[in-house]
């Protein structure tokens, strides 16, 4: 009785037999997809509450076994890794928004001297890039290796994000900036007091995306940091959950010294599950509330 | 007289202009202050590494790092044409990228079409939320989950299922041949849901009157999709297609590095992994940088070519 691809209704056209089958098939398939996506998470959760040596039940918990969590939460230093990651996001996101936003705002002014060369300066970096090894070399030269700042600084500015921000700023009423200028405010004041507060939605979306990026990044910690105390969460997880590939072991020995991987033990698999759960829970808990912003962010980005 | 007069103004204007420029600069100084951090950061982390590419032409010495002397024999670092592993890595990367692309590009489109068919609002949102979540979980965790579910030594549900049918347990994660399929499945789980956002938005923008007209003409479901939906979202598909092509040469380091293990290393050997091994591990920084340079140039060429082709056949490209 429905009908129309756009999800709107048109009168009362009856579904034909074939179309009914199609609808049924559609629902079945989508449910199957959702199940397949969810079941592995679910299994990991129940497995983490199970005794590693008992017979495993795949759909429910046989006997609640919390030792896994005791171990993971108290003995492994995961707390520090969490702290580092939280700090990383707390410092990195505002930094990114401010720096990228400020540059974006600067470029919205068409009367800026040297505007074109500056734009070219940034555009070039979208096509040319040094690569892994040169970046490592540069970080070494700058003394950033093995410091907290290597987790925050290199990714702080992104031309792509700047372009999106610039477009959004240009969408604001023109008179605003001029009014500020007339009142004698410097551009900095205008940026901080007028532009930023008015762009909250866009900043929230961009900030959220970047937060997820930072939260999930394992690469910087794996290759640029030797000090265990500075490892962010995902890098920390790699060591325990993925046990490292041959590359990891070699890399660890090379960069961190032969005693590095004392964690060279095989992690019992239920411990691994507990690790996974402990890392994913924050995201799962927070995500439903933020989904709106993420989707908006994608659409903003795609329009550009 | 007139010529003299004509000569005079330009001279004076030049001075005036110069002064004007300085004054303008001074008035806009806060603007430059705003942009300064961005410029500095870009210089440090984008331009300096580009300069670092010259390492490919140098004789690397650990003490001097970037300041190493220029290589006497430049081709020293470029011997990868003779290195069999180079060609293997190159082809392997293209193979993985191509196969991934074939499966991963159409999937969100199809899923978007299916989700669009769902009439029950709550169910639709539920499915969307569930399929969006994996996008936000890191590859470390998804790989971890895949290991738990698929590998042998764990109490793997997959093996339990196989046991029900009387089949032997398998360890899919340690199986070289299964590596590519595992990559595809995990990439699908992670990205297909999120990829539908853009397509769903595009589909919802289609003018309903088109559908009305088609239904009047007696078009059924399939015909509607073929003649209305798909053509209307074709521009988006094209743009996304073009955007995807340049990534052909980087088969997804994040995913591959986390999904691989010593058993599947051969199958997982792609350009970035090769560079990391040779460079950070074996210390052949010069060679590794040269590799990176070559792959980078190839990637750029791909991007430009793709854009040219798109302009030719579809009339519009990225720029």
Coordinates of C-alpha atoms in Angstrom, one line a residue:
Chain A
X1 CA 0.0 0.0 0.0
X2 CA 2.9 2.2 0.2
X3 CA 5.3 2.8 -2.5
X4 CA 8.0 4.9 -4.0
X5 CA 11.7 4.7 -3.5
X6 CA 12.0 8.0 -1.8
X7 CA 10.1 6.6 1.1
X8 CA 6.9 8.6 0.5
X9 CA 3.5 7.2 -0.1
X10 CA 1.5 7.3 -3.2
X11 CA -2.1 6.4 -3.0
X12 CA -2.9 2.8 -2.4
X13 CA -1.2 0.8 -5.0
X14 CA -1.2 -2.8 -4.0
X15 CA 2.0 -4.7 -3.6
X16 CA 2.3 -7.4 -6.2
X17 CA 3.2 -10.8 -5.2
X18 CA 6.7 -10.4 -6.4
X19 CA 7.1 -7.1 -4.5
X20 CA 5.9 -8.7 -1.3
X21 CA 8.6 -11.4 -1.6
X22 CA 11.1 -8.7 -2.3
X23 CA 10.2 -6.8 0.9
X24 CA 10.3 -10.0 2.9
X25 CA 13.7 -10.9 1.5
X26 CA 15.0 -7.4 2.1
X27 CA 14.0 -7.6 5.8
X28 CA 15.5 -11.0 6.2
X29 CA 18.7 -10.0 4.6
X30 CA 19.1 -6.8 6.6
X31 CA 18.4 -8.6 9.8
X32 CA 21.0 -11.2 8.9
X33 CA 23.5 -8.4 8.3
X34 CA 22.8 -6.8 11.6
X35 CA 23.1 -10.1 13.4
X36 CA 26.4 -10.8 11.7
X37 CA 27.7 -7.4 12.7
X38 CA 26.6 -7.7 16.2
X39 CA 27.3 -11.4 17.1
X40 CA 31.1 -11.1 17.2
X41 CA 30.9 -8.2 19.6
X42 CA 28.4 -10.1 21.7
X43 CA 30.5 -13.2 21.7
X44 CA 33.5 -11.3 22.8
X45 CA 31.6 -9.9 25.7
X46 CA 30.3 -13.2 27.0
X47 CA 33.6 -14.8 26.4
X48 CA 35.3 -12.2 28.5
X49 CA 33.1 -13.2 31.4
X50 CA 33.9 -16.9 31.0
X51 CA 36.6 -19.1 32.5
X52 CA 39.2 -19.7 29.9
X53 CA 39.4 -23.4 30.5
X54 CA 35.8 -24.2 30.8
X55 CA 33.5 -25.5 28.1
X56 CA 32.3 -22.6 26.1
X57 CA 28.7 -21.7 25.6
X58 CA 28.3 -19.6 22.5
X59 CA 25.1 -17.7 23.4
X60 CA 25.2 -17.2 27.1
X61 CA 27.5 -17.2 30.1
X62 CA 27.8 -20.4 31.9
X63 CA 29.3 -19.0 35.1
X64 CA 30.2 -15.5 35.7
X65 CA 33.9 -15.3 35.9
X66 CA 35.3 -11.9 36.6
X67 CA 39.0 -12.7 37.1
X68 CA 39.7 -11.6 33.6
X69 CA 38.6 -8.2 34.3
X70 CA 40.4 -8.0 37.6
X71 CA 43.6 -8.8 35.8
X72 CA 43.1 -6.5 32.9
X73 CA 42.0 -3.6 35.0
X74 CA 44.6 -3.8 37.7
X75 CA 47.7 -5.5 36.6
X76 CA 48.4 -4.4 33.1
X77 CA 48.8 -0.7 33.2
X78 CA 45.8 -0.2 30.9
X79 CA 44.8 2.7 33.1
X80 CA 47.8 4.7 32.0
X81 CA 47.2 4.0 28.4
X82 CA 43.7 5.2 28.8
X83 CA 44.9 8.3 30.5
X84 CA 47.3 9.1 27.7
X85 CA 44.6 8.6 25.1
X86 CA 42.2 10.8 26.9
X87 CA 44.8 13.5 27.3
X88 CA 45.6 13.1 23.6
X89 CA 42.0 13.8 22.6
X90 CA 41.5 16.5 25.2
X91 CA 44.5 18.4 24.0
X92 CA 44.4 17.5 20.4
X93 CA 40.9 18.4 19.5
X94 CA 40.8 22.0 20.8
X95 CA 44.3 22.5 19.3
X96 CA 43.1 21.2 15.9
X97 CA 39.9 23.3 15.9
X98 CA 41.8 26.5 16.9
X99 CA 44.7 26.2 14.5
X100 CA 42.8 24.9 11.5
X101 CA 39.9 27.2 12.2
X102 CA 42.1 30.3 12.5
X103 CA 43.8 29.5 9.3
X104 CA 40.5 28.9 7.6
X105 CA 39.2 32.2 8.8
X106 CA 42.3 34.0 7.6
X107 CA 41.7 32.6 4.1
X108 CA 38.1 33.7 4.0
X109 CA 39.2 37.3 3.7
X110 CA 39.5 37.9 0.0
X111 CA 41.5 41.1 0.5
X112 CA 44.3 39.2 2.2
X113 CA 47.6 40.0 0.8
X114 CA 49.5 37.0 -0.6
X115 CA 46.3 35.0 -0.5
X116 CA 46.9 33.0 -3.6
X117 CA 50.4 32.0 -2.8
X118 CA 49.3 30.9 0.6
X119 CA 46.4 28.8 -0.8
X120 CA 48.8 27.2 -3.2
X121 CA 51.2 26.5 -0.4
X122 CA 48.5 24.5 1.3
X123 CA 47.1 22.8 -1.7
X124 CA 50.4 21.4 -2.7
X125 CA 50.6 19.4 0.5
X126 CA 47.5 17.6 -0.6
X127 CA 49.3 16.0 -3.5
X128 CA 52.8 15.7 -2.4
X129 CA 53.8 14.0 0.8
X130 CA 57.0 12.7 2.2
X131 CA 56.0 9.3 3.3
X132 CA 56.7 7.1 6.3
X133 CA 60.4 7.2 6.4
X134 CA 60.9 11.0 5.8
X135 CA 58.3 11.7 8.5
X136 CA 60.1 9.5 10.9
X137 CA 63.3 11.4 10.1
X138 CA 61.8 14.8 10.6
X139 CA 60.3 13.8 13.9
X140 CA 63.6 12.6 15.0
X141 CA 65.3 15.8 14.0
X142 CA 62.7 17.8 15.8
X143 CA 63.2 15.8 18.9
X144 CA 59.5 14.8 19.0
X145 CA 60.1 11.1 19.1
X146 CA 59.3 9.5 22.4
X147 CA 57.3 12.5 23.6
X148 CA 53.7 13.1 24.3
X149 CA 53.5 15.8 21.6
X150 CA 54.2 13.4 18.8
X151 CA 50.7 12.1 19.5
X152 CA 49.2 15.5 18.9
X153 CA 51.2 17.8 16.8
X154 CA 51.8 16.1 13.4
X155 CA 48.1 15.7 12.7
X156 CA 47.0 19.0 14.1
X157 CA 46.4 20.7 10.8
X158 CA 44.6 19.2 7.9
X159 CA 44.0 21.1 4.7
X160 CA 40.8 19.1 4.0
X161 CA 39.3 20.2 7.3
X162 CA 40.4 23.7 6.7
X163 CA 38.6 23.9 3.4
X164 CA 35.4 22.7 5.0
X165 CA 35.8 25.2 7.8
X166 CA 36.5 28.0 5.3
X167 CA 33.3 27.2 3.4
X168 CA 31.3 27.2 6.6
X169 CA 32.7 30.5 7.8
X170 CA 32.0 32.0 4.4
X171 CA 28.4 31.0 5.0
X172 CA 28.1 33.4 7.9
X173 CA 26.6 36.8 7.2
X174 CA 29.2 39.2 5.8
X175 CA 28.3 42.1 7.9
X176 CA 29.4 40.4 11.0
X177 CA 33.1 40.7 10.4
X178 CA 32.8 44.2 9.1
X179 CA 30.9 45.3 12.2
X180 CA 33.6 43.9 14.4
X181 CA 36.2 45.7 12.4
X182 CA 34.4 49.0 12.6
X183 CA 34.3 48.5 16.4
X184 CA 38.0 48.3 16.3
X185 CA 38.4 44.6 17.1
X186 CA 41.3 42.8 15.7
X187 CA 40.8 39.7 13.5
X188 CA 41.8 37.5 16.4
X189 CA 39.1 38.9 18.6
X190 CA 36.6 38.6 15.8
X191 CA 37.5 35.0 15.3
X192 CA 37.3 34.0 18.9
X193 CA 34.3 36.1 19.9
X194 CA 32.1 36.1 16.8
X195 CA 33.0 33.4 14.3
X196 CA 33.7 30.5 16.6
X197 CA 30.5 30.8 18.8
X198 CA 28.4 31.0 15.6
X199 CA 29.9 27.8 14.1
X200 CA 29.3 25.5 17.0
X201 CA 27.6 22.8 15.0
X202 CA 30.3 22.5 12.4
X203 CA 33.0 22.6 15.1
X204 CA 31.3 19.9 17.0
X205 CA 31.1 17.7 13.9
X206 CA 34.7 18.3 12.9
X207 CA 35.9 18.0 16.4
X208 CA 34.1 14.7 16.9
X209 CA 35.6 13.2 13.8
X210 CA 39.0 14.2 14.8
X211 CA 38.5 12.9 18.3
X212 CA 37.6 9.4 16.9
X213 CA 40.7 9.6 14.7
X214 CA 42.9 10.4 17.6
X215 CA 41.3 7.8 19.8
X216 CA 41.7 5.0 17.3
X217 CA 45.2 5.8 16.1
X218 CA 47.7 3.1 16.9
X219 CA 50.4 4.0 14.4
X220 CA 52.0 7.0 16.1
X221 CA 52.5 5.1 19.4
X222 CA 53.8 2.0 17.6
X223 CA 56.5 3.7 15.6
X224 CA 57.3 7.0 17.2
X225 CA 57.4 6.1 20.9
X226 CA 59.6 3.8 22.8
X227 CA 58.6 4.7 26.3
X228 CA 56.0 2.3 27.5
X229 CA 54.5 4.9 29.8
X230 CA 53.5 7.0 26.9
X231 CA 51.7 4.4 24.8
X232 CA 48.2 5.3 23.9
X233 CA 45.3 2.8 24.2
X234 CA 45.2 1.2 20.8
X235 CA 49.0 0.7 20.6
X236 CA 48.9 -0.8 24.0
X237 CA 46.1 -3.1 22.9
X238 CA 48.1 -4.2 19.9
X239 CA 50.7 -5.6 22.2
X240 CA 48.3 -7.6 24.3
X241 CA 45.6 -8.5 21.9
X242 CA 47.3 -9.0 18.6
X243 CA 50.5 -10.3 20.2
X244 CA 52.4 -8.5 17.5
X245 CA 53.3 -10.0 14.2
X246 CA 56.8 -10.9 13.4
X247 CA 57.3 -7.3 12.4
X248 CA 56.2 -6.1 15.7
X249 CA 58.5 -8.3 17.6
X250 CA 61.5 -7.4 15.5
X251 CA 60.5 -3.7 15.6
X252 CA 60.3 -3.8 19.3
X253 CA 63.6 -5.4 19.7
X254 CA 65.2 -3.0 17.3
X255 CA 63.7 0.2 18.6
X256 CA 63.1 -0.5 22.2
X257 CA 65.9 -2.8 23.1
X258 CA 66.0 -6.5 23.8
X259 CA 64.1 -6.4 27.1
X260 CA 61.2 -4.5 25.6
X261 CA 58.7 -7.2 25.0
X262 CA 58.6 -8.8 28.4
X263 CA 55.1 -8.9 27.5
X264 CA 56.2 -11.5 25.0
X265 CA 53.9 -13.9 26.6
X266 CA 50.9 -15.4 24.9
X267 CA 47.9 -13.7 26.3
X268 CA 45.2 -16.2 27.2
X269 CA 42.3 -15.6 24.9
X270 CA 39.7 -14.7 27.5
X271 CA 42.0 -12.0 28.7
X272 CA 42.1 -10.7 25.2
X273 CA 38.4 -10.6 25.2
X274 CA 38.4 -8.6 28.4
X275 CA 40.9 -6.2 26.9
X276 CA 38.7 -5.7 23.8
X277 CA 35.6 -5.1 25.9
X278 CA 37.3 -2.6 28.2
X279 CA 38.4 -0.6 25.1
X280 CA 35.2 -0.7 23.2
X281 CA 32.8 0.1 25.9
X282 CA 33.4 3.8 26.1
X283 CA 32.8 4.3 22.4
X284 CA 29.7 2.1 22.5
X285 CA 28.3 4.0 25.4
X286 CA 28.9 7.4 24.0
X287 CA 28.1 6.7 20.3
X288 CA 24.3 6.6 20.3
X289 CA 24.2 10.2 21.7
X290 CA 26.6 11.5 19.1
X291 CA 25.4 9.7 16.0
X292 CA 23.5 12.8 14.8
X293 CA 26.6 14.9 14.8
X294 CA 28.7 12.3 13.0
X295 CA 26.2 12.0 10.2
X296 CA 25.9 15.8 9.9
X297 CA 29.6 15.9 9.7
X298 CA 29.8 13.5 6.8
X299 CA 27.2 15.4 4.9
X300 CA 28.9 18.7 5.4
X301 CA 32.2 17.2 4.3
X302 CA 30.7 15.5 1.2
X303 CA 29.0 18.7 0.0
X304 CA 32.4 20.2 -0.3
Chain B
X1 CA 53.7 67.8 -22.8
X2 CA 51.2 65.0 -22.7
X3 CA 53.9 62.3 -22.8
X4 CA 55.6 63.9 -19.8
X5 CA 52.3 64.0 -17.9
X6 CA 51.7 60.4 -18.7
X7 CA 55.0 59.4 -17.4
X8 CA 54.7 61.1 -14.1
X9 CA 51.7 59.4 -12.5
X10 CA 53.1 55.9 -12.7
X11 CA 56.2 56.9 -10.8
X12 CA 54.3 58.4 -8.0
X13 CA 51.9 55.5 -7.9
X14 CA 54.7 53.1 -7.5
X15 CA 55.8 54.7 -4.3
X16 CA 52.2 55.1 -3.2
X17 CA 51.6 51.4 -3.9
X18 CA 54.5 50.2 -2.0
X19 CA 53.5 52.3 1.0
X20 CA 50.0 51.0 0.5
X21 CA 51.2 47.4 0.6
X22 CA 53.0 47.9 3.9
X23 CA 50.1 49.7 5.4
X24 CA 47.7 47.0 4.3
X25 CA 50.0 44.4 5.8
X26 CA 50.1 46.2 9.0
X27 CA 46.4 46.6 9.2
X28 CA 45.9 42.9 8.5
X29 CA 48.6 41.8 10.9
X30 CA 46.2 40.0 13.2
X31 CA 45.0 38.0 10.3
X32 CA 48.5 36.7 9.7
X33 CA 48.9 35.9 13.3
X34 CA 45.8 33.7 13.0
X35 CA 47.2 31.8 10.1
X36 CA 50.7 31.5 11.4
X37 CA 50.4 28.3 13.5
X38 CA 48.8 26.6 10.5
X39 CA 51.6 27.6 8.2
X40 CA 54.3 26.6 10.6
X41 CA 52.7 23.2 11.3
X42 CA 52.3 22.6 7.6
X43 CA 55.9 23.5 7.0
X44 CA 57.2 21.2 9.8
X45 CA 55.1 18.2 9.1
X46 CA 54.4 18.4 5.4
X47 CA 57.2 20.3 3.7
X48 CA 60.1 19.1 5.8
X49 CA 59.2 15.4 5.1
X50 CA 59.1 16.3 1.4
X51 CA 62.6 17.6 1.8
X52 CA 63.3 14.4 3.6
X53 CA 62.5 12.6 0.3
X54 CA 65.9 13.7 -0.8
X55 CA 67.1 10.9 1.5
X56 CA 66.4 8.7 -1.4
X57 CA 69.3 10.3 -3.1
X58 CA 71.7 10.3 -0.3
X59 CA 74.2 8.1 1.5
X60 CA 72.4 7.6 4.8
X61 CA 74.5 7.8 7.9
X62 CA 72.7 7.3 11.3
X63 CA 74.5 10.1 13.0
X64 CA 73.7 12.7 10.4
X65 CA 70.2 11.6 9.5
X66 CA 68.7 14.2 7.2
X67 CA 72.0 15.9 6.8
X68 CA 73.7 12.9 5.3
X69 CA 76.0 13.6 2.4
X70 CA 74.7 13.2 -1.2
X71 CA 75.2 9.8 -2.6
X72 CA 78.0 9.4 -5.0
X73 CA 76.2 6.7 -6.9
X74 CA 72.6 7.7 -6.9
X75 CA 71.4 4.6 -8.5
X76 CA 72.6 2.8 -5.4
X77 CA 69.3 3.5 -3.8
X78 CA 67.2 2.7 -6.8
X79 CA 68.2 -0.9 -7.4
X80 CA 64.6 -2.0 -6.7
X81 CA 64.1 -2.8 -10.3
X82 CA 66.3 -5.7 -9.7
X83 CA 64.8 -6.6 -6.4
X84 CA 62.3 -9.4 -6.9
X85 CA 60.5 -8.6 -3.8
X86 CA 59.8 -5.2 -5.0
X87 CA 57.8 -6.5 -8.0
X88 CA 56.0 -9.0 -5.8
X89 CA 55.0 -6.3 -3.4
X90 CA 53.9 -4.0 -6.2
X91 CA 51.7 -6.6 -7.8
X92 CA 50.4 -7.9 -4.5
X93 CA 49.4 -4.4 -3.5
X94 CA 47.5 -3.8 -6.7
X95 CA 45.9 -7.2 -6.5
X96 CA 44.6 -6.6 -3.0
X97 CA 43.5 -3.1 -3.8
X98 CA 41.7 -4.2 -6.9
X99 CA 39.8 -7.1 -5.3
X100 CA 38.9 -5.0 -2.3
X101 CA 37.6 -2.3 -4.6
X102 CA 35.5 -4.6 -6.6
X103 CA 33.7 -5.8 -3.5
X104 CA 33.8 -2.7 -1.4
X105 CA 32.7 -0.1 -3.8
X106 CA 29.3 -1.5 -4.9
X107 CA 28.4 -2.8 -1.4
X108 CA 27.4 0.5 0.2
X109 CA 25.4 1.4 -2.8
X110 CA 23.4 -1.9 -2.7
X111 CA 23.0 -1.7 1.0
X112 CA 21.7 1.9 0.7
X113 CA 19.2 0.8 -1.9
X114 CA 18.0 -1.9 0.5
X115 CA 17.8 0.2 3.5
X116 CA 15.9 2.8 1.5
X117 CA 13.3 0.2 0.9
X118 CA 12.5 -0.3 4.6
X119 CA 9.3 1.3 5.5
X120 CA 9.3 0.8 9.2
X121 CA 11.1 3.8 10.6
X122 CA 12.3 2.4 13.8
X123 CA 13.7 -0.7 12.2
X124 CA 15.5 1.3 9.6
X125 CA 17.2 3.5 12.2
X126 CA 18.2 0.4 14.2
X127 CA 19.8 -1.3 11.2
X128 CA 21.6 1.9 10.4
X129 CA 22.9 2.4 13.9
X130 CA 24.1 -1.1 14.1
X131 CA 25.9 -1.0 10.8
X132 CA 27.5 2.4 11.5
X133 CA 29.1 1.4 14.8
X134 CA 32.0 -0.7 13.4
X135 CA 33.3 2.4 11.6
X136 CA 34.2 4.0 14.9
X137 CA 36.0 1.0 16.3
X138 CA 39.7 0.9 15.5
X139 CA 41.3 -1.8 13.4
X140 CA 43.2 -3.1 16.4
X141 CA 39.9 -4.0 18.0
X142 CA 38.2 -5.4 14.9
X143 CA 41.2 -7.5 14.1
X144 CA 41.2 -8.7 17.7
X145 CA 37.6 -9.7 17.4
X146 CA 38.2 -11.4 14.1
X147 CA 41.0 -13.4 15.7
X148 CA 38.8 -14.4 18.5
X149 CA 36.0 -15.5 16.2
X150 CA 38.0 -17.2 13.5
X151 CA 41.2 -18.6 14.8
X152 CA 41.8 -22.0 16.0
X153 CA 43.1 -22.0 19.5
X154 CA 40.2 -19.9 20.8
X155 CA 36.9 -21.3 21.5
X156 CA 35.9 -20.1 18.1
X157 CA 32.2 -20.0 17.2
X158 CA 33.1 -20.7 13.6
X159 CA 34.8 -23.9 14.5
X160 CA 32.0 -24.9 16.8
X161 CA 29.7 -24.4 13.8
X162 CA 31.9 -26.5 11.6
X163 CA 32.0 -29.2 14.3
X164 CA 28.3 -29.4 14.1
X165 CA 28.6 -30.4 10.5
X166 CA 31.4 -32.8 11.3
X167 CA 34.1 -30.7 9.7
X168 CA 37.5 -30.2 11.0
X169 CA 38.4 -27.0 12.8
X170 CA 40.2 -24.4 10.7
X171 CA 42.3 -21.4 11.6
X172 CA 41.3 -18.9 9.0
X173 CA 43.5 -16.1 10.3
X174 CA 46.7 -18.1 9.9
X175 CA 45.9 -19.2 6.5
X176 CA 47.7 -17.4 3.7
X177 CA 45.0 -18.1 1.1
X178 CA 42.3 -16.9 3.4
X179 CA 43.9 -13.6 4.1
X180 CA 42.4 -11.7 1.2
X181 CA 38.9 -12.9 1.9
X182 CA 39.3 -12.1 5.6
X183 CA 40.4 -8.6 4.6
X184 CA 37.4 -8.1 2.4
X185 CA 34.9 -9.4 5.0
X186 CA 36.4 -7.3 7.8
X187 CA 36.5 -4.2 5.6
X188 CA 32.9 -4.8 4.7
X189 CA 31.8 -5.1 8.3
X190 CA 33.6 -2.0 9.2
X191 CA 32.8 0.3 6.3
X192 CA 29.7 -0.8 4.4
X193 CA 27.3 0.7 6.9
X194 CA 29.0 4.0 7.1
X195 CA 29.4 4.2 3.4
X196 CA 25.6 4.2 2.9
X197 CA 25.2 7.6 4.5
X198 CA 26.1 9.6 1.4
X199 CA 24.1 7.4 -0.9
X200 CA 21.0 7.5 1.3
X201 CA 21.3 11.2 1.4
X202 CA 21.5 11.3 -2.4
X203 CA 18.6 8.9 -2.8
X204 CA 16.4 10.9 -0.6
X205 CA 17.0 13.9 -2.8
X206 CA 15.5 12.3 -5.8
X207 CA 12.3 14.0 -6.9
X208 CA 9.4 11.8 -6.0
X209 CA 7.5 12.9 -9.0
X210 CA 9.8 10.9 -11.1
X211 CA 8.7 7.8 -9.3
X212 CA 5.0 8.7 -9.6
X213 CA 5.4 9.1 -13.3
X214 CA 7.2 5.8 -13.6
X215 CA 4.5 4.0 -11.6
X216 CA 1.8 5.4 -13.8
X217 CA 3.6 3.9 -16.7
X218 CA 3.6 0.6 -14.9
X219 CA 7.2 0.4 -13.8
X220 CA 7.8 -2.3 -11.2
X221 CA 10.5 -2.2 -8.4
X222 CA 13.4 -3.3 -10.5
X223 CA 12.6 -0.9 -13.3
X224 CA 12.3 2.0 -11.0
X225 CA 15.7 1.3 -9.6
X226 CA 17.2 0.9 -13.0
X227 CA 15.8 3.9 -14.6
X228 CA 15.4 6.4 -11.8
X229 CA 17.4 5.7 -8.7
X230 CA 20.6 4.6 -10.2
X231 CA 20.9 7.3 -12.9
X232 CA 20.0 10.0 -10.3
X233 CA 22.8 9.0 -8.0
X234 CA 25.3 8.4 -10.8
X235 CA 27.1 11.8 -10.3
X236 CA 27.8 10.9 -6.7
X237 CA 29.0 7.5 -7.6
X238 CA 31.3 8.9 -10.2
X239 CA 32.9 11.4 -7.8
X240 CA 33.4 8.8 -5.2
X241 CA 34.8 6.5 -7.8
X242 CA 37.4 9.0 -8.9
X243 CA 38.3 9.7 -5.3
X244 CA 38.9 6.1 -4.7
X245 CA 41.3 5.5 -7.6
X246 CA 44.4 7.2 -6.2
X247 CA 44.3 4.9 -3.2
X248 CA 44.9 1.9 -5.4
X249 CA 48.5 1.8 -4.4
X250 CA 48.0 2.0 -0.7
X251 CA 46.1 -1.1 0.2
X252 CA 45.1 0.1 3.6
X253 CA 48.0 -0.1 6.0
X254 CA 45.9 0.3 9.1
X255 CA 43.8 -2.8 8.3
X256 CA 46.5 -5.0 6.9
X257 CA 49.1 -4.4 9.6
X258 CA 46.6 -5.3 12.2
X259 CA 45.1 -8.3 10.5
X260 CA 48.4 -10.0 9.6
X261 CA 50.6 -12.3 11.5
X262 CA 53.8 -14.2 10.8
X263 CA 51.9 -16.9 9.0
X264 CA 50.2 -14.6 6.5
X265 CA 53.1 -12.2 6.1
X266 CA 53.6 -13.2 2.5
X267 CA 50.1 -12.5 1.5
X268 CA 50.1 -9.3 3.5
X269 CA 53.2 -7.8 1.9
X270 CA 52.1 -4.5 0.5
X271 CA 54.0 -1.3 -0.3
X272 CA 53.7 0.4 3.1
X273 CA 54.6 -2.8 4.9
X274 CA 57.5 -3.4 2.7
X275 CA 58.8 0.2 3.3
X276 CA 58.4 -0.2 7.1
X277 CA 60.3 -3.5 7.1
X278 CA 63.1 -2.3 4.9
X279 CA 63.3 1.1 6.5
X280 CA 62.5 1.1 10.1
X281 CA 63.5 -2.5 10.6
X282 CA 66.5 -3.1 8.5
X283 CA 67.7 0.4 8.6
X284 CA 68.0 0.9 4.9
X285 CA 66.6 4.3 5.1
X286 CA 67.8 5.5 1.8
X287 CA 66.3 2.6 -0.1
X288 CA 63.0 2.8 1.8
X289 CA 62.7 6.4 1.1
X290 CA 63.4 5.8 -2.6
X291 CA 60.6 3.2 -2.5
X292 CA 58.3 5.7 -0.9
X293 CA 59.2 8.2 -3.5
X294 CA 58.5 5.9 -6.4
X295 CA 55.2 4.7 -5.0
X296 CA 54.2 8.3 -4.3
X297 CA 54.9 9.4 -7.8
X298 CA 53.0 6.4 -9.2
X299 CA 50.1 7.3 -6.9
X300 CA 50.1 10.9 -8.1
X301 CA 50.1 9.7 -11.7
X302 CA 47.2 7.5 -11.0
X303 CA 45.2 10.4 -9.5
X304 CA 45.9 12.7 -12.4
X305 CA 45.1 10.0 -15.0
X306 CA 41.9 9.1 -13.3
X307 CA 40.8 12.7 -13.3
X308 CA 41.6 13.1 -16.9
X309 CA 39.6 10.0 -17.9
X310 CA 36.7 11.2 -15.8
X311 CA 36.7 14.5 -17.4
X312 CA 36.8 12.9 -20.8
X313 CA 34.0 10.3 -20.3
X314 CA 31.8 12.0 -17.8
X315 CA 32.4 15.6 -18.4
X316 CA 33.5 16.4 -14.9
X317 CA 36.3 15.6 -12.6
X318 CA 37.6 16.6 -9.3
X319 CA 39.0 19.9 -10.4

